[in-house]
Amino acid sequence: KQEVTQIPAALSVPEGENLVLNCSFTDSAIYNLQWFRQDPGKGLTSLLLIQSSQREQTSGRLNASLDKSSGRSTLYIAASQPGDSATYLCAVLRAGGTSYGKLTFGQGTILTVHP
Amino acid sequence: KAGVTQTPRYLIKTRGQQVTLSCSPISGHRSVSWYQQTPGQGLQFLFEYFSETQRNKGNFPGRFSGRQFSNSRSEMNVSTLELGDSALYLCASSSDRRLGYGYTFGSGTRLTVV
């Protein structure tokens, strides 16, 4: 059974800092890994999608890496801003016919960036 | 292009009632998945539909059901509501996982059972 763990559970940093969020998963047989952002009471916004054959993806100030063999992914946020405050979730899509549509999510990291 | 649309945004129901939630996927997406999000359990997978067929189902009681129409729009139904069914219900759509596309989520329906 796939399990996804995110560390830390919460993080509070001053504006301008670079930070790293961690995600680990127990089953390396995955199609892809996706990072999402969720604002309070809202839906999920996709940030980055990394295919199982890729090592990293970048979008603006965000960079996500994937080490499938060790079951780890990191989300790097450069020059953090108060608007980055949200819950960050990672989710994996397991390979195999029984995984249709089923993303397995971590519990999330609550990020607060204060001015 | 339009994103994933969920209606209604908010619902208040009484224990024992039933409720139907709707999800319209991104145009061209044939896969629709449903999730329940609660503070204690996080995001849990309910079921997935593709071309009107349920391909996968999570560990939820039979009170939770769904369907998908020929235009890929999907509905989920919860019968005999319990207080514990209060949650944010999210749907997600995707084109084809074999092509490596990810999932796009809607804004969710907040269900409160009183």
PDB file of C-alpha atoms in Angstrom, chain B:
ATOM      1  CA  LYS B   1     -10.043  27.315 -21.308  1.00  0.00           C
ATOM      2  CA  ALA B   2     -12.541  26.584 -18.564  1.00  0.00           C
ATOM      3  CA  GLY B   3     -11.341  24.615 -15.572  1.00  0.00           C
ATOM      4  CA  VAL B   4     -13.086  21.927 -13.563  1.00  0.00           C
ATOM      5  CA  THR B   5     -16.450  23.200 -12.343  1.00  0.00           C
ATOM      6  CA  GLN B   6     -18.136  21.858  -9.234  1.00  0.00           C
ATOM      7  CA  THR B   7     -21.636  22.727  -8.122  1.00  0.00           C
ATOM      8  CA  PRO B   8     -22.926  23.699  -5.686  1.00  0.00           C
ATOM      9  CA  ARG B   9     -20.113  25.356  -3.740  1.00  0.00           C
ATOM     10  CA  TYR B  10     -21.827  24.944  -0.383  1.00  0.00           C
ATOM     11  CA  LEU B  11     -24.505  22.629   0.960  1.00  0.00           C
ATOM     12  CA  ILE B  12     -26.138  22.169   4.331  1.00  0.00           C
ATOM     13  CA  LYS B  13     -28.097  18.954   4.829  1.00  0.00           C
ATOM     14  CA  THR B  14     -29.748  17.155   7.693  1.00  0.00           C
ATOM     15  CA  ARG B  15     -28.753  13.697   8.902  1.00  0.00           C
ATOM     16  CA  GLY B  16     -30.566  10.993   6.974  1.00  0.00           C
ATOM     17  CA  GLN B  17     -31.039  13.064   3.838  1.00  0.00           C
ATOM     18  CA  GLN B  18     -29.298  12.394   0.557  1.00  0.00           C
ATOM     19  CA  VAL B  19     -27.239  14.761  -1.576  1.00  0.00           C
ATOM     20  CA  THR B  20     -25.994  14.951  -5.169  1.00  0.00           C
ATOM     21  CA  LEU B  21     -22.864  16.836  -6.175  1.00  0.00           C
ATOM     22  CA  SER B  22     -21.909  17.701  -9.740  1.00  0.00           C
ATOM     23  CA  CYS B  23     -18.596  17.985 -11.543  1.00  0.00           C
ATOM     24  CA  SER B  24     -17.942  19.214 -15.080  1.00  0.00           C
ATOM     25  CA  PRO B  25     -14.417  18.311 -16.245  1.00  0.00           C
ATOM     26  CA  ILE B  26     -12.157  20.245 -18.543  1.00  0.00           C
ATOM     27  CA  SER B  27     -13.312  19.893 -22.127  1.00  0.00           C
ATOM     28  CA  GLY B  28     -11.772  16.781 -23.650  1.00  0.00           C
ATOM     29  CA  HIS B  29     -10.973  15.139 -20.320  1.00  0.00           C
ATOM     30  CA  ARG B  30     -12.599  11.742 -19.982  1.00  0.00           C
ATOM     31  CA  SER B  31     -11.347  10.742 -16.529  1.00  0.00           C
ATOM     32  CA  VAL B  32     -13.073  12.163 -13.452  1.00  0.00           C
ATOM     33  CA  SER B  33     -12.037  11.293  -9.902  1.00  0.00           C
ATOM     34  CA  TRP B  34     -13.673  12.217  -6.615  1.00  0.00           C
ATOM     35  CA  TYR B  35     -12.012  12.850  -3.251  1.00  0.00           C
ATOM     36  CA  GLN B  36     -13.183  13.598   0.272  1.00  0.00           C
ATOM     37  CA  GLN B  37     -11.107  15.973   2.359  1.00  0.00           C
ATOM     38  CA  THR B  38     -11.461  16.203   6.142  1.00  0.00           C
ATOM     39  CA  PRO B  39      -9.114  17.685   8.764  1.00  0.00           C
ATOM     40  CA  GLY B  40      -8.564  14.308  10.374  1.00  0.00           C
ATOM     41  CA  GLN B  41      -8.184  12.030   7.351  1.00  0.00           C
ATOM     42  CA  GLY B  42      -6.822  14.393   4.735  1.00  0.00           C
ATOM     43  CA  LEU B  43      -7.609  13.662   1.095  1.00  0.00           C
ATOM     44  CA  GLN B  44      -9.140  10.259   0.475  1.00  0.00           C
ATOM     45  CA  PHE B  45      -9.998   8.766  -2.902  1.00  0.00           C
ATOM     46  CA  LEU B  46     -13.651   7.916  -3.496  1.00  0.00           C
ATOM     47  CA  PHE B  47     -13.862   6.651  -7.088  1.00  0.00           C
ATOM     48  CA  GLU B  48     -12.840   7.281 -10.690  1.00  0.00           C
ATOM     49  CA  TYR B  49     -14.867   7.218 -13.882  1.00  0.00           C
ATOM     50  CA  PHE B  50     -13.683   7.002 -17.464  1.00  0.00           C
ATOM     51  CA  SER B  51     -16.022   6.943 -20.450  1.00  0.00           C
ATOM     52  CA  GLU B  52     -19.037   6.332 -18.214  1.00  0.00           C
ATOM     53  CA  THR B  53     -17.410   3.341 -16.468  1.00  0.00           C
ATOM     54  CA  GLN B  54     -16.238   3.174 -12.880  1.00  0.00           C
ATOM     55  CA  ARG B  55     -12.661   1.915 -13.066  1.00  0.00           C
ATOM     56  CA  ASN B  56     -11.579   2.323  -9.479  1.00  0.00           C
ATOM     57  CA  LYS B  57     -13.164   2.681  -6.075  1.00  0.00           C
ATOM     58  CA  GLY B  58     -11.830   3.645  -2.660  1.00  0.00           C
ATOM     59  CA  ASN B  59     -12.748   2.280   0.745  1.00  0.00           C
ATOM     60  CA  PHE B  60     -16.022   4.040   1.339  1.00  0.00           C
ATOM     61  CA  PRO B  61     -19.399   2.528   2.241  1.00  0.00           C
ATOM     62  CA  GLY B  62     -22.011   1.860  -0.390  1.00  0.00           C
ATOM     63  CA  ARG B  63     -23.844   5.053   0.599  1.00  0.00           C
ATOM     64  CA  PHE B  64     -21.332   6.818  -1.621  1.00  0.00           C
ATOM     65  CA  SER B  65     -22.000   6.321  -5.311  1.00  0.00           C
ATOM     66  CA  GLY B  66     -21.345   8.092  -8.556  1.00  0.00           C
ATOM     67  CA  ARG B  67     -21.893   8.086 -12.248  1.00  0.00           C
ATOM     68  CA  GLN B  68     -20.566   9.675 -15.384  1.00  0.00           C
ATOM     69  CA  PHE B  69     -22.523  10.859 -18.388  1.00  0.00           C
ATOM     70  CA  SER B  70     -21.644  10.644 -22.062  1.00  0.00           C
ATOM     71  CA  ASN B  71     -20.381  14.249 -22.008  1.00  0.00           C
ATOM     72  CA  SER B  72     -17.960  13.240 -19.183  1.00  0.00           C
ATOM     73  CA  ARG B  73     -19.811  15.254 -16.552  1.00  0.00           C
ATOM     74  CA  SER B  74     -19.988  13.331 -13.308  1.00  0.00           C
ATOM     75  CA  GLU B  75     -22.193  13.257 -10.259  1.00  0.00           C
ATOM     76  CA  MET B  76     -21.670  11.723  -6.871  1.00  0.00           C
ATOM     77  CA  ASN B  77     -24.450  10.854  -4.492  1.00  0.00           C
ATOM     78  CA  VAL B  78     -24.382  10.280  -0.770  1.00  0.00           C
ATOM     79  CA  SER B  79     -27.450   8.670   0.757  1.00  0.00           C
ATOM     80  CA  THR B  80     -28.502   8.549   4.397  1.00  0.00           C
ATOM     81  CA  LEU B  81     -26.135  11.323   5.390  1.00  0.00           C
ATOM     82  CA  GLU B  82     -24.190  11.074   8.633  1.00  0.00           C
ATOM     83  CA  LEU B  83     -22.505  13.846  10.609  1.00  0.00           C
ATOM     84  CA  GLY B  84     -19.137  12.359   9.635  1.00  0.00           C
ATOM     85  CA  ASP B  85     -19.863  12.994   5.960  1.00  0.00           C
ATOM     86  CA  SER B  86     -19.262  16.702   6.527  1.00  0.00           C
ATOM     87  CA  ALA B  87     -16.258  17.466   4.349  1.00  0.00           C
ATOM     88  CA  LEU B  88     -14.910  19.238   1.314  1.00  0.00           C
ATOM     89  CA  TYR B  89     -15.610  17.088  -1.752  1.00  0.00           C
ATOM     90  CA  LEU B  90     -13.219  17.615  -4.623  1.00  0.00           C
ATOM     91  CA  CYS B  91     -13.295  16.303  -8.130  1.00  0.00           C
ATOM     92  CA  ALA B  92     -10.391  16.138 -10.547  1.00  0.00           C
ATOM     93  CA  SER B  93     -10.183  15.541 -14.259  1.00  0.00           C
ATOM     94  CA  SER B  94      -7.459  14.245 -16.529  1.00  0.00           C
ATOM     95  CA  SER B  95      -7.125  13.281 -20.168  1.00  0.00           C
ATOM     96  CA  ASP B  96      -5.110  10.069 -20.154  1.00  0.00           C
ATOM     97  CA  ARG B  97      -2.549   9.070 -17.570  1.00  0.00           C
ATOM     98  CA  ARG B  98      -0.652   7.054 -20.171  1.00  0.00           C
ATOM     99  CA  LEU B  99       0.198  10.337 -21.869  1.00  0.00           C
ATOM    100  CA  GLY B 100       1.626  11.626 -18.641  1.00  0.00           C
ATOM    101  CA  TYR B 101      -0.923  14.323 -17.910  1.00  0.00           C
ATOM    102  CA  GLY B 102      -1.625  15.270 -14.347  1.00  0.00           C
ATOM    103  CA  TYR B 103      -4.868  16.033 -12.627  1.00  0.00           C
ATOM    104  CA  THR B 104      -6.728  19.336 -12.462  1.00  0.00           C
ATOM    105  CA  PHE B 105      -8.969  19.902  -9.466  1.00  0.00           C
ATOM    106  CA  GLY B 106     -12.130  21.910  -9.037  1.00  0.00           C
ATOM    107  CA  SER B 107     -12.842  24.333  -6.195  1.00  0.00           C
ATOM    108  CA  GLY B 108     -14.836  21.741  -4.298  1.00  0.00           C
ATOM    109  CA  THR B 109     -18.231  21.450  -2.656  1.00  0.00           C
ATOM    110  CA  ARG B 110     -18.350  22.097   1.075  1.00  0.00           C
ATOM    111  CA  LEU B 111     -20.940  19.755   2.592  1.00  0.00           C
ATOM    112  CA  THR B 112     -22.127  20.316   6.137  1.00  0.00           C
ATOM    113  CA  VAL B 113     -24.393  17.719   7.747  1.00  0.00           C
ATOM    114  CA  VAL B 114     -26.337  18.886  10.798  1.00  0.00           C
TER     115      VAL B 114
END
